mmCIF file of C-alpha atoms in Angstrom:
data_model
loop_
_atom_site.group_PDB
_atom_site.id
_atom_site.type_symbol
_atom_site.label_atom_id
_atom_site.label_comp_id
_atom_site.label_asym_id
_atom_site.label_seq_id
_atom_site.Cartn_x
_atom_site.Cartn_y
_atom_site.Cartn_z
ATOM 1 C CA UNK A 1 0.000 0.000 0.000
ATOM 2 C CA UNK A 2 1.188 3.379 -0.908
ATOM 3 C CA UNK A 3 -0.175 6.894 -1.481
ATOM 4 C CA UNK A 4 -0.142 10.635 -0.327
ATOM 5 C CA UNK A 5 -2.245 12.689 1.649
ATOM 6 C CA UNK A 6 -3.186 16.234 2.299
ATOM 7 C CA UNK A 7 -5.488 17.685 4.710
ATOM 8 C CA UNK A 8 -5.916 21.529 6.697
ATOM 9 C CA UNK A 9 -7.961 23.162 9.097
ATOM 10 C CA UNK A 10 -6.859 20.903 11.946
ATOM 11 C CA UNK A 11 -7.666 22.971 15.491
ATOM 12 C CA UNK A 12 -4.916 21.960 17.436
ATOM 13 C CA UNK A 13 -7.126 23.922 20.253
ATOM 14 C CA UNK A 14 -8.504 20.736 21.320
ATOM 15 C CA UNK A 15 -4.958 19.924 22.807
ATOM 16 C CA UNK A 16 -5.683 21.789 26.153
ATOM 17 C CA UNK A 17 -2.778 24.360 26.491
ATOM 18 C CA UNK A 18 -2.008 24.550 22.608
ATOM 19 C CA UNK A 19 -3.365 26.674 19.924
ATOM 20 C CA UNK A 20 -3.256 27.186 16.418
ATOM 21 C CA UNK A 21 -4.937 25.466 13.074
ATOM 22 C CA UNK A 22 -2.233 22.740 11.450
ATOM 23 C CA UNK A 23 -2.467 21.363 7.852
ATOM 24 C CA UNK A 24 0.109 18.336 6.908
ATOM 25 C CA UNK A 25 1.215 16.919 3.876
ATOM 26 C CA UNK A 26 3.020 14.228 2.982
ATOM 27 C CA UNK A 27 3.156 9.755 1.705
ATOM 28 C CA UNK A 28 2.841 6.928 3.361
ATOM 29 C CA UNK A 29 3.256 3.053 2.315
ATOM 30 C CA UNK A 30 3.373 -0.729 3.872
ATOM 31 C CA UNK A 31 1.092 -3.054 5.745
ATOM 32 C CA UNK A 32 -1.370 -1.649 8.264
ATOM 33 C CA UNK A 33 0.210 -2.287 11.206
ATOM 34 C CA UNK A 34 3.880 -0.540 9.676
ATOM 35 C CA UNK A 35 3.135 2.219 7.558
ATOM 36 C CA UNK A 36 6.309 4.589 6.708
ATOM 37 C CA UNK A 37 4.620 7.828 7.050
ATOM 38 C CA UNK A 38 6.861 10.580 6.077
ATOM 39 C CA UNK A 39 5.639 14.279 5.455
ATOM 40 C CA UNK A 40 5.337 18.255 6.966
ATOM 41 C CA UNK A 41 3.021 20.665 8.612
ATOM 42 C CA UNK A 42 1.984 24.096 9.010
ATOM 43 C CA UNK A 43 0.798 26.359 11.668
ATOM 44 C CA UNK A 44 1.000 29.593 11.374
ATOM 45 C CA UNK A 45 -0.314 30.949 14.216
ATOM 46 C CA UNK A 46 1.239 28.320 16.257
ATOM 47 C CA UNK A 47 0.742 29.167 20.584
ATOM 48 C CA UNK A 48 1.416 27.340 24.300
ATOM 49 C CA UNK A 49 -1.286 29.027 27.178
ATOM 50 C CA UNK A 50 1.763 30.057 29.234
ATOM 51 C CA UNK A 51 2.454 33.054 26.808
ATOM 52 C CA UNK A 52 -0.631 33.337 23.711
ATOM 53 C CA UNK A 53 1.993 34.321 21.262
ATOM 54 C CA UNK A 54 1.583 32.811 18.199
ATOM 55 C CA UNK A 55 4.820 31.773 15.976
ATOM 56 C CA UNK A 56 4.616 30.379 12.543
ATOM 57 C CA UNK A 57 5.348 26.646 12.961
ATOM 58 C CA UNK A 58 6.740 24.296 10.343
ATOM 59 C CA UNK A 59 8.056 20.415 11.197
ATOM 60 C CA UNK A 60 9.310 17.747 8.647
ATOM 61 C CA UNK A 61 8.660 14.652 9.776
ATOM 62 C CA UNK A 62 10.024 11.065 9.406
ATOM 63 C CA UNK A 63 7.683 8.031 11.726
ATOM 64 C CA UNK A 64 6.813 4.608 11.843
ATOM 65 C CA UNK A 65 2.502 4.215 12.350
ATOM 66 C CA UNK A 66 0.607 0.876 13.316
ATOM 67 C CA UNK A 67 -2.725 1.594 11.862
ATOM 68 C CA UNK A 68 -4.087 -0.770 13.832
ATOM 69 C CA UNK A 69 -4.007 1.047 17.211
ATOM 70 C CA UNK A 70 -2.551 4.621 16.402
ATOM 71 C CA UNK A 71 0.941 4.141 17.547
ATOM 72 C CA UNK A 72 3.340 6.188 16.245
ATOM 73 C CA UNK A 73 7.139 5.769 16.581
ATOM 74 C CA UNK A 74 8.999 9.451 15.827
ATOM 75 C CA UNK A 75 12.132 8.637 13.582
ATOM 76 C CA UNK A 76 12.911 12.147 13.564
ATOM 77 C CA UNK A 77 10.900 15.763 13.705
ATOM 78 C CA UNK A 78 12.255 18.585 12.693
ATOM 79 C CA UNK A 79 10.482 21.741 13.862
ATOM 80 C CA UNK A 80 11.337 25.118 13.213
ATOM 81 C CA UNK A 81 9.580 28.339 14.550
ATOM 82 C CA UNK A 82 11.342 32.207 13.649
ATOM 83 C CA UNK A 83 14.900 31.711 13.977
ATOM 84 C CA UNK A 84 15.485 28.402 15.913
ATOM 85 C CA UNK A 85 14.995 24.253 15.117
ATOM 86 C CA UNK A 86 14.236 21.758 17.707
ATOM 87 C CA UNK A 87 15.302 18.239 16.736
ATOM 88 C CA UNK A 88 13.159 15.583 18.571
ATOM 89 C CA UNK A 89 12.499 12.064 17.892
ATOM 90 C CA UNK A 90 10.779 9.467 20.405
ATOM 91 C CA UNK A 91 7.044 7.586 20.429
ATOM 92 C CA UNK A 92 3.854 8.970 20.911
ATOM 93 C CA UNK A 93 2.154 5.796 22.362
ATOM 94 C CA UNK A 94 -1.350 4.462 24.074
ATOM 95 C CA UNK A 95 -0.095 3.028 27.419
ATOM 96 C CA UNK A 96 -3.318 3.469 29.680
ATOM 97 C CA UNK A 97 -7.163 3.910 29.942
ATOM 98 C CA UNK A 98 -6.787 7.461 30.477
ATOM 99 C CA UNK A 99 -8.016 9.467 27.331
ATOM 100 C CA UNK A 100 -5.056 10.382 25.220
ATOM 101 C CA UNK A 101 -1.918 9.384 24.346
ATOM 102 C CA UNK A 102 2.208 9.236 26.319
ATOM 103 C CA UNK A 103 4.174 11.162 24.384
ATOM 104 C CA UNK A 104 7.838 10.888 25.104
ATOM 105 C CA UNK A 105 10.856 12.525 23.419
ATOM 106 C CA UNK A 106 14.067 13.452 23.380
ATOM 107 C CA UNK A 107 14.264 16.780 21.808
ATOM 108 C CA UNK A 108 18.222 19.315 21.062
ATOM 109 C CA UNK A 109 18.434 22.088 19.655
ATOM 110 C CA UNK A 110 22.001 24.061 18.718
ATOM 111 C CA UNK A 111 22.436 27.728 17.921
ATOM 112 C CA UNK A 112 18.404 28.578 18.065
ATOM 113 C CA UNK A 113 18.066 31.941 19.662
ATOM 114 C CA UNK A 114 16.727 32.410 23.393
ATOM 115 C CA UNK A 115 14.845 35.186 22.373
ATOM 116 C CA UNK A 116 12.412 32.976 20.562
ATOM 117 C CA UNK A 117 12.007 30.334 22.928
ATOM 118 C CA UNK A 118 10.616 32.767 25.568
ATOM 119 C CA UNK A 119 8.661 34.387 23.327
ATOM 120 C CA UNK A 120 6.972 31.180 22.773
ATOM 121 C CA UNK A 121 6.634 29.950 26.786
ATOM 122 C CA UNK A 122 6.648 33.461 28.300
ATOM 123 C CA UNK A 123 4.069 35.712 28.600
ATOM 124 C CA UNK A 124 5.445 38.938 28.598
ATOM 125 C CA UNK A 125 5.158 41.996 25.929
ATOM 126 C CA UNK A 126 9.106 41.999 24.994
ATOM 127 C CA UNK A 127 11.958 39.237 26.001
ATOM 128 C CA UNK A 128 14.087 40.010 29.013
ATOM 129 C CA UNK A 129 17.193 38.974 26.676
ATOM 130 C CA UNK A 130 18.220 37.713 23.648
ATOM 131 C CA UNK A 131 21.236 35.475 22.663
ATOM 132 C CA UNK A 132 22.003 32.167 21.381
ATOM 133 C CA UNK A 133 21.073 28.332 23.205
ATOM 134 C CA UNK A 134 21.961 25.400 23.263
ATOM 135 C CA UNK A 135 19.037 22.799 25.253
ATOM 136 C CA UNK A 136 18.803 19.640 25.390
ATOM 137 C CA UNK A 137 15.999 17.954 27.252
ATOM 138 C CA UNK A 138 13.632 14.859 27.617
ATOM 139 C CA UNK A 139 10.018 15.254 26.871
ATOM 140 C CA UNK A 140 7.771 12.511 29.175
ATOM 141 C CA UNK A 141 3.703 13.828 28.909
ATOM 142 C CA UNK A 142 1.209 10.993 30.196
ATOM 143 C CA UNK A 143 -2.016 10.283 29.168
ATOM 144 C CA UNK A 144 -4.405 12.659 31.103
ATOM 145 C CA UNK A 145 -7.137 14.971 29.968
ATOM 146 C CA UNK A 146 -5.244 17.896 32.121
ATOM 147 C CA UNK A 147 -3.861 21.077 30.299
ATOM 148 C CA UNK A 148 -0.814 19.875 28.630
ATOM 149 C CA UNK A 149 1.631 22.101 29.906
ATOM 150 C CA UNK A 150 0.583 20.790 33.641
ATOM 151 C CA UNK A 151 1.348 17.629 32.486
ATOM 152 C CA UNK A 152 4.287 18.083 31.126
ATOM 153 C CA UNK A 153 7.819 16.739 32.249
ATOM 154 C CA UNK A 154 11.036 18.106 31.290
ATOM 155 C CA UNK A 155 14.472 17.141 32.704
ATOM 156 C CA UNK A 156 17.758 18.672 30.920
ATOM 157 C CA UNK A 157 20.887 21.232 30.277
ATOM 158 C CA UNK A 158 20.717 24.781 28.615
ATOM 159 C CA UNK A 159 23.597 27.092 27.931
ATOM 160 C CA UNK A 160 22.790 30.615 26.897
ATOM 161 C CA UNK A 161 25.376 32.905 24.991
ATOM 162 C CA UNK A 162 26.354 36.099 23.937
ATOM 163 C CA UNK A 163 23.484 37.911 25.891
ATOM 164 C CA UNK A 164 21.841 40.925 25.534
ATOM 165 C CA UNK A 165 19.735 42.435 27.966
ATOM 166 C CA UNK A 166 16.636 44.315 26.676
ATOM 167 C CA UNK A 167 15.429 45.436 30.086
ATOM 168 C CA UNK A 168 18.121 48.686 31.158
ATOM 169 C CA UNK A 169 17.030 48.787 33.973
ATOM 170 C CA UNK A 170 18.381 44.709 34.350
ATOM 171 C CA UNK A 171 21.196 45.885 32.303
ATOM 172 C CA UNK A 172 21.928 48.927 34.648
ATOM 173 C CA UNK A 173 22.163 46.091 37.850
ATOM 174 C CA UNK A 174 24.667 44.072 35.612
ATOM 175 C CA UNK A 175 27.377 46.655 34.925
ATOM 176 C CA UNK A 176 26.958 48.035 38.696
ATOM 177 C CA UNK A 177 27.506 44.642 39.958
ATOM 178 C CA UNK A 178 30.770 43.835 37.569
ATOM 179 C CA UNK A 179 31.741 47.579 38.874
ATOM 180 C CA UNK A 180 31.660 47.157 42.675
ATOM 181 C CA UNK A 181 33.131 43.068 42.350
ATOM 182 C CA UNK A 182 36.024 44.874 40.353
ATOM 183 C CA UNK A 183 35.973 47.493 43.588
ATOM 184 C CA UNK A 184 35.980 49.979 41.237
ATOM 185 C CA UNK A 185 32.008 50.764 42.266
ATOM 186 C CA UNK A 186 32.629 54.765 40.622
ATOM 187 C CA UNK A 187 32.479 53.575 37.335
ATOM 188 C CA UNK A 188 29.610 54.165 34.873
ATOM 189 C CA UNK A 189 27.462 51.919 32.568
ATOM 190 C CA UNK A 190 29.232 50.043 29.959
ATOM 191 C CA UNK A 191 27.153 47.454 28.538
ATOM 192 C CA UNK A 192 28.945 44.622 30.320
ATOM 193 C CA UNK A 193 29.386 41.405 28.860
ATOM 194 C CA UNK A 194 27.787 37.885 30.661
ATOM 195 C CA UNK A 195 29.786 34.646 30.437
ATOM 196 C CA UNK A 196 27.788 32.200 28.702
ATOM 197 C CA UNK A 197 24.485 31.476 31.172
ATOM 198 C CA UNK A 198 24.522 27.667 31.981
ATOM 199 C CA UNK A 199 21.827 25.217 34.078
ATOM 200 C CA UNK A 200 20.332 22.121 34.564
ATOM 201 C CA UNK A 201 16.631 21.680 35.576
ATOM 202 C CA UNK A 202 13.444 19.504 35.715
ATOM 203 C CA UNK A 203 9.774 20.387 35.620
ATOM 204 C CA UNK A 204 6.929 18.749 36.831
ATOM 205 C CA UNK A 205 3.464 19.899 38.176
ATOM 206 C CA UNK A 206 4.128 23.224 36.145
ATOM 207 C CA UNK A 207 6.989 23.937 38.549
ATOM 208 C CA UNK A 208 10.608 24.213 37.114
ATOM 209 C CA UNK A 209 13.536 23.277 39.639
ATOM 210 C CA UNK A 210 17.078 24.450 38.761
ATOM 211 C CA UNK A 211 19.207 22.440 40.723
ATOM 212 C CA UNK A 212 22.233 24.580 38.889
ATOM 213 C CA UNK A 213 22.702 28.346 36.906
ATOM 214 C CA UNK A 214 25.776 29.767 36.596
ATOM 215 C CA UNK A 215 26.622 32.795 34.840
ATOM 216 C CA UNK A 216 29.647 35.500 35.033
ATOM 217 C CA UNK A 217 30.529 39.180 34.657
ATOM 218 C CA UNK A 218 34.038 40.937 34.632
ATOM 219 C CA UNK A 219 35.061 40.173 38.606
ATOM 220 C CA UNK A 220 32.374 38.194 39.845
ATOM 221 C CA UNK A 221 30.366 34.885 39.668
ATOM 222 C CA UNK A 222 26.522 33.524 40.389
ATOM 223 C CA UNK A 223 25.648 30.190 40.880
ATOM 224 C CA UNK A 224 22.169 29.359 41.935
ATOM 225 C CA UNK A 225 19.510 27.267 42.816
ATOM 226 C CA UNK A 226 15.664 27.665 42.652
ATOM 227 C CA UNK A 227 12.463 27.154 41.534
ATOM 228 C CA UNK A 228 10.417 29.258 38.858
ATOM 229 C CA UNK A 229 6.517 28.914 38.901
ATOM 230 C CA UNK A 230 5.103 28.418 35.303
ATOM 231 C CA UNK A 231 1.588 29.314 35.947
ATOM 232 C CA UNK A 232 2.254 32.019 39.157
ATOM 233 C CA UNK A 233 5.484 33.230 37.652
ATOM 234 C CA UNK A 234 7.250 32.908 41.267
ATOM 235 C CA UNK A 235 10.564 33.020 41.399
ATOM 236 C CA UNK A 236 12.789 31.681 44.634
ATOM 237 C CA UNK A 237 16.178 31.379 43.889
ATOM 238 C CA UNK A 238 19.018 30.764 46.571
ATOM 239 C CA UNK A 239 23.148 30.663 46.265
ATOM 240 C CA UNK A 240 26.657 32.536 46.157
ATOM 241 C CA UNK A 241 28.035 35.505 44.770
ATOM 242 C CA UNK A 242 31.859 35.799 44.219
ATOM 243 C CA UNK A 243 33.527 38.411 43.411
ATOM 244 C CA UNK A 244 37.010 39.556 43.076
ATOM 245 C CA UNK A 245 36.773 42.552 45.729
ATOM 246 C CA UNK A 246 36.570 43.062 49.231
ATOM 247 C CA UNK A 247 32.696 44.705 50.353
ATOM 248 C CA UNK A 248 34.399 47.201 51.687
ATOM 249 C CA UNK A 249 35.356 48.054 47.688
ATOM 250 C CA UNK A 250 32.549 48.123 46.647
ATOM 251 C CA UNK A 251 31.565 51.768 48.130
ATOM 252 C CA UNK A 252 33.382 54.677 48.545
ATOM 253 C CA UNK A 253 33.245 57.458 51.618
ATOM 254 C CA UNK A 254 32.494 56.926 54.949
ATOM 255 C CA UNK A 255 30.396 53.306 54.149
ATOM 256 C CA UNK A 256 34.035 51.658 53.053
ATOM 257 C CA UNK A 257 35.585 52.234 56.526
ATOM 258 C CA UNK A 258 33.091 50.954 58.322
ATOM 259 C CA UNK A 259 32.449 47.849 55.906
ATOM 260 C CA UNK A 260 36.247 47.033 56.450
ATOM 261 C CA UNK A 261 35.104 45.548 59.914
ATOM 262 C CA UNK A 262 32.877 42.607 58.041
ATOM 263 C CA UNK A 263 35.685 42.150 55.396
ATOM 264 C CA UNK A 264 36.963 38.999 56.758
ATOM 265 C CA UNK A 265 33.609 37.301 57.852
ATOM 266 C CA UNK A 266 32.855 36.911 53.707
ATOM 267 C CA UNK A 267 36.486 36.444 52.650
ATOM 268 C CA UNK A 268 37.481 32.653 51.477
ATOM 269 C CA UNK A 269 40.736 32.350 50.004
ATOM 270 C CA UNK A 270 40.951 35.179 48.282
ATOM 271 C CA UNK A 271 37.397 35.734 47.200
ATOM 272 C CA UNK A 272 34.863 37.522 48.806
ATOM 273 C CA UNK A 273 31.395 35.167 48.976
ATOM 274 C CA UNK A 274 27.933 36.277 49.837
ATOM 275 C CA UNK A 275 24.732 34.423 50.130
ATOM 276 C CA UNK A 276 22.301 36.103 47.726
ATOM 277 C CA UNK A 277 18.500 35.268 46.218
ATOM 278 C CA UNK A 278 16.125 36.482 44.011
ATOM 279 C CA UNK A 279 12.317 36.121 45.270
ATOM 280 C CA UNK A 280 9.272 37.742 44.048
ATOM 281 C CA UNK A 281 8.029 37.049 40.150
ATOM 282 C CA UNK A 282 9.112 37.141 36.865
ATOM 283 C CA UNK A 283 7.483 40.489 36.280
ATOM 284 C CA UNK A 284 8.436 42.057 40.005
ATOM 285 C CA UNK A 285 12.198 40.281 40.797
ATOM 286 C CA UNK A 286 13.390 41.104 44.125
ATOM 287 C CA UNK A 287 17.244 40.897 45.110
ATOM 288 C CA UNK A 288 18.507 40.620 48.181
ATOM 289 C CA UNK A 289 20.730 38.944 50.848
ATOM 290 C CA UNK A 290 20.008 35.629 51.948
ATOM 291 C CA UNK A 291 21.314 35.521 55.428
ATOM 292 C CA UNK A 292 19.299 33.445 57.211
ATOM 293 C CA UNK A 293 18.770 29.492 56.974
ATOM 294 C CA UNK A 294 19.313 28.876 53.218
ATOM 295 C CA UNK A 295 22.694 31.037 53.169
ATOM 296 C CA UNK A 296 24.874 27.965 53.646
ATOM 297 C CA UNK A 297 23.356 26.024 51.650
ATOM 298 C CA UNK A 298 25.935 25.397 48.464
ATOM 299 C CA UNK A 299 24.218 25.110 45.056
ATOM 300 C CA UNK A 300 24.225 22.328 42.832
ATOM 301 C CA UNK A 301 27.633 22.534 40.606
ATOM 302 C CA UNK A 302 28.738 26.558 42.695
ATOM 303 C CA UNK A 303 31.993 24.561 43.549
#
């Protein structure tokens, strides 16, 4: 058996937590139970419920489909969306009585562009940065009728380069940090430059859990752990700062001599460490000092 098909108008809306209306092309051939399916789709208007911004979609598609029960084995998927591909491959399989199907995949992309990817999962009018990724990440989404997204699993590795802040207000907190770590804290903006932004993480229950981030700037390091709420935005992130000066360098006047008296209580061998974390949302972050029970706690990969 062989032949093509060719078909449109397909609401992907009935996915709770997608959106967008998919047509596919593409041949199939071989016995009922094994049919080769290879082919492409289309969505235009392409959008996940955590941000409602539709991207023009387009996959290319290589799978294995037993006609007899729906099954469908993912050689390889190709999707690309703006200026990034996600490679994926995997099964999309009927393992239970629940309605639906458990779709699980291992899914890279290389040199897409952060910018897009939070456009697509973020709801927010304009990206915090932009940059080049790297991710790399399982896919595991059981049969449920739940939202999609709250049933989704992730668990992988991301490294974000070259980034540019959009936010200068963000921007502004990035060059005065480099500054005072430096102890040079008179020194104006500059449009400092961020090591390339790396992390692990897992999400479950629409919850993400970075159990390590890591990023640079001239005289100082950050390394992390936290959670970041998908739904609530919440943010509650815990770890170290290092940086090259003494706190007593990183202000000038009267607050330096008197900081010189804490100097040693947040110098290690050489480096000056203290406990920091960011709380509040995505849309409200709030920095501070953590210097109560979490500020000894070492972060996943800080060492």
């Amino acid at each position: 058996m062989e032949a093509t098909f060719d078909f449109d108008h397909a609401d992907l809306g009935t996915l709770k937590g997608l959106s967008g209306i998919l047509s596919s092309k593409g041949k199939f051939k071989g016995l009922l139970d094994y049919l080769e399916v290879e082919g492409e789709t289309d969505t235009p208007n392409f959008a996940l419920r955590t941000a409602s911004h539709p991207v023009p979609l387009h996959t290319v598609y290589s799978a294995i489909v037993d006609g007899t029960n729906g099954d469908l084995i993912l050689n390889k998927v190709t999707a690309t969306f703006l200026h990034t591909t996600i490679v994926a491959q995997g099964e999309v399989i009927d393992l239970t009585t629940h309605k639906g199907r458990t779709i699980n995949l291992d899914a890279v992309s290389d040199k897409g562009r952060i910018e897009d990817l939070l456009r697509l999962t973020v709801k927010t009018d304009k990206p915090v940065m932009t940059g080049y990724e790297r991710l790399k990440t399982k896919i595991y989404i059981p049969e449920r009728d739940e939202d999609l997204i709250d049933r989704m699993s992730l668990d992988g590795q991301f490294a974000i380069g070259d980034i540019r802040f959009t936010n200068n207000e963000i921007q502004d907190r990035i060059d005065t940090l480099s500054h005072k770590a430096q102890g040079k804290p008179q020194l104006g903006a500059e449009g400092t430059e961020v090591s390339e932004l790396r992390g692990t993480f897992t999400m479950g229950n629409s919850n993400v859990k970075f159990s390590s981030l890591a990023f640079g700037v001239e005289g100082a390091s950050i390394a992390l752990a936290g959670t970041y709420g998908v739904n609530t935005g919440e943010l509650d992130f815990r770890g170290k700062l290092r940086m090259n000066a003494k706190i007593s360098q990183t202000v000038t006047g009267k607050k330096s001599f008197f900081l010189k008296a804490v100097d040693p209580f947040f110098r290690k061998n050489g480096v000056t460490e203290i406990p920091v974390k960011i709380t509040g949302t995505k849309d409200a972050p709030k920095y501070g000092l953590d210097l109560h029970d979490k500020a000894n706690q070492e972060p996943a990969g800080s060492k």
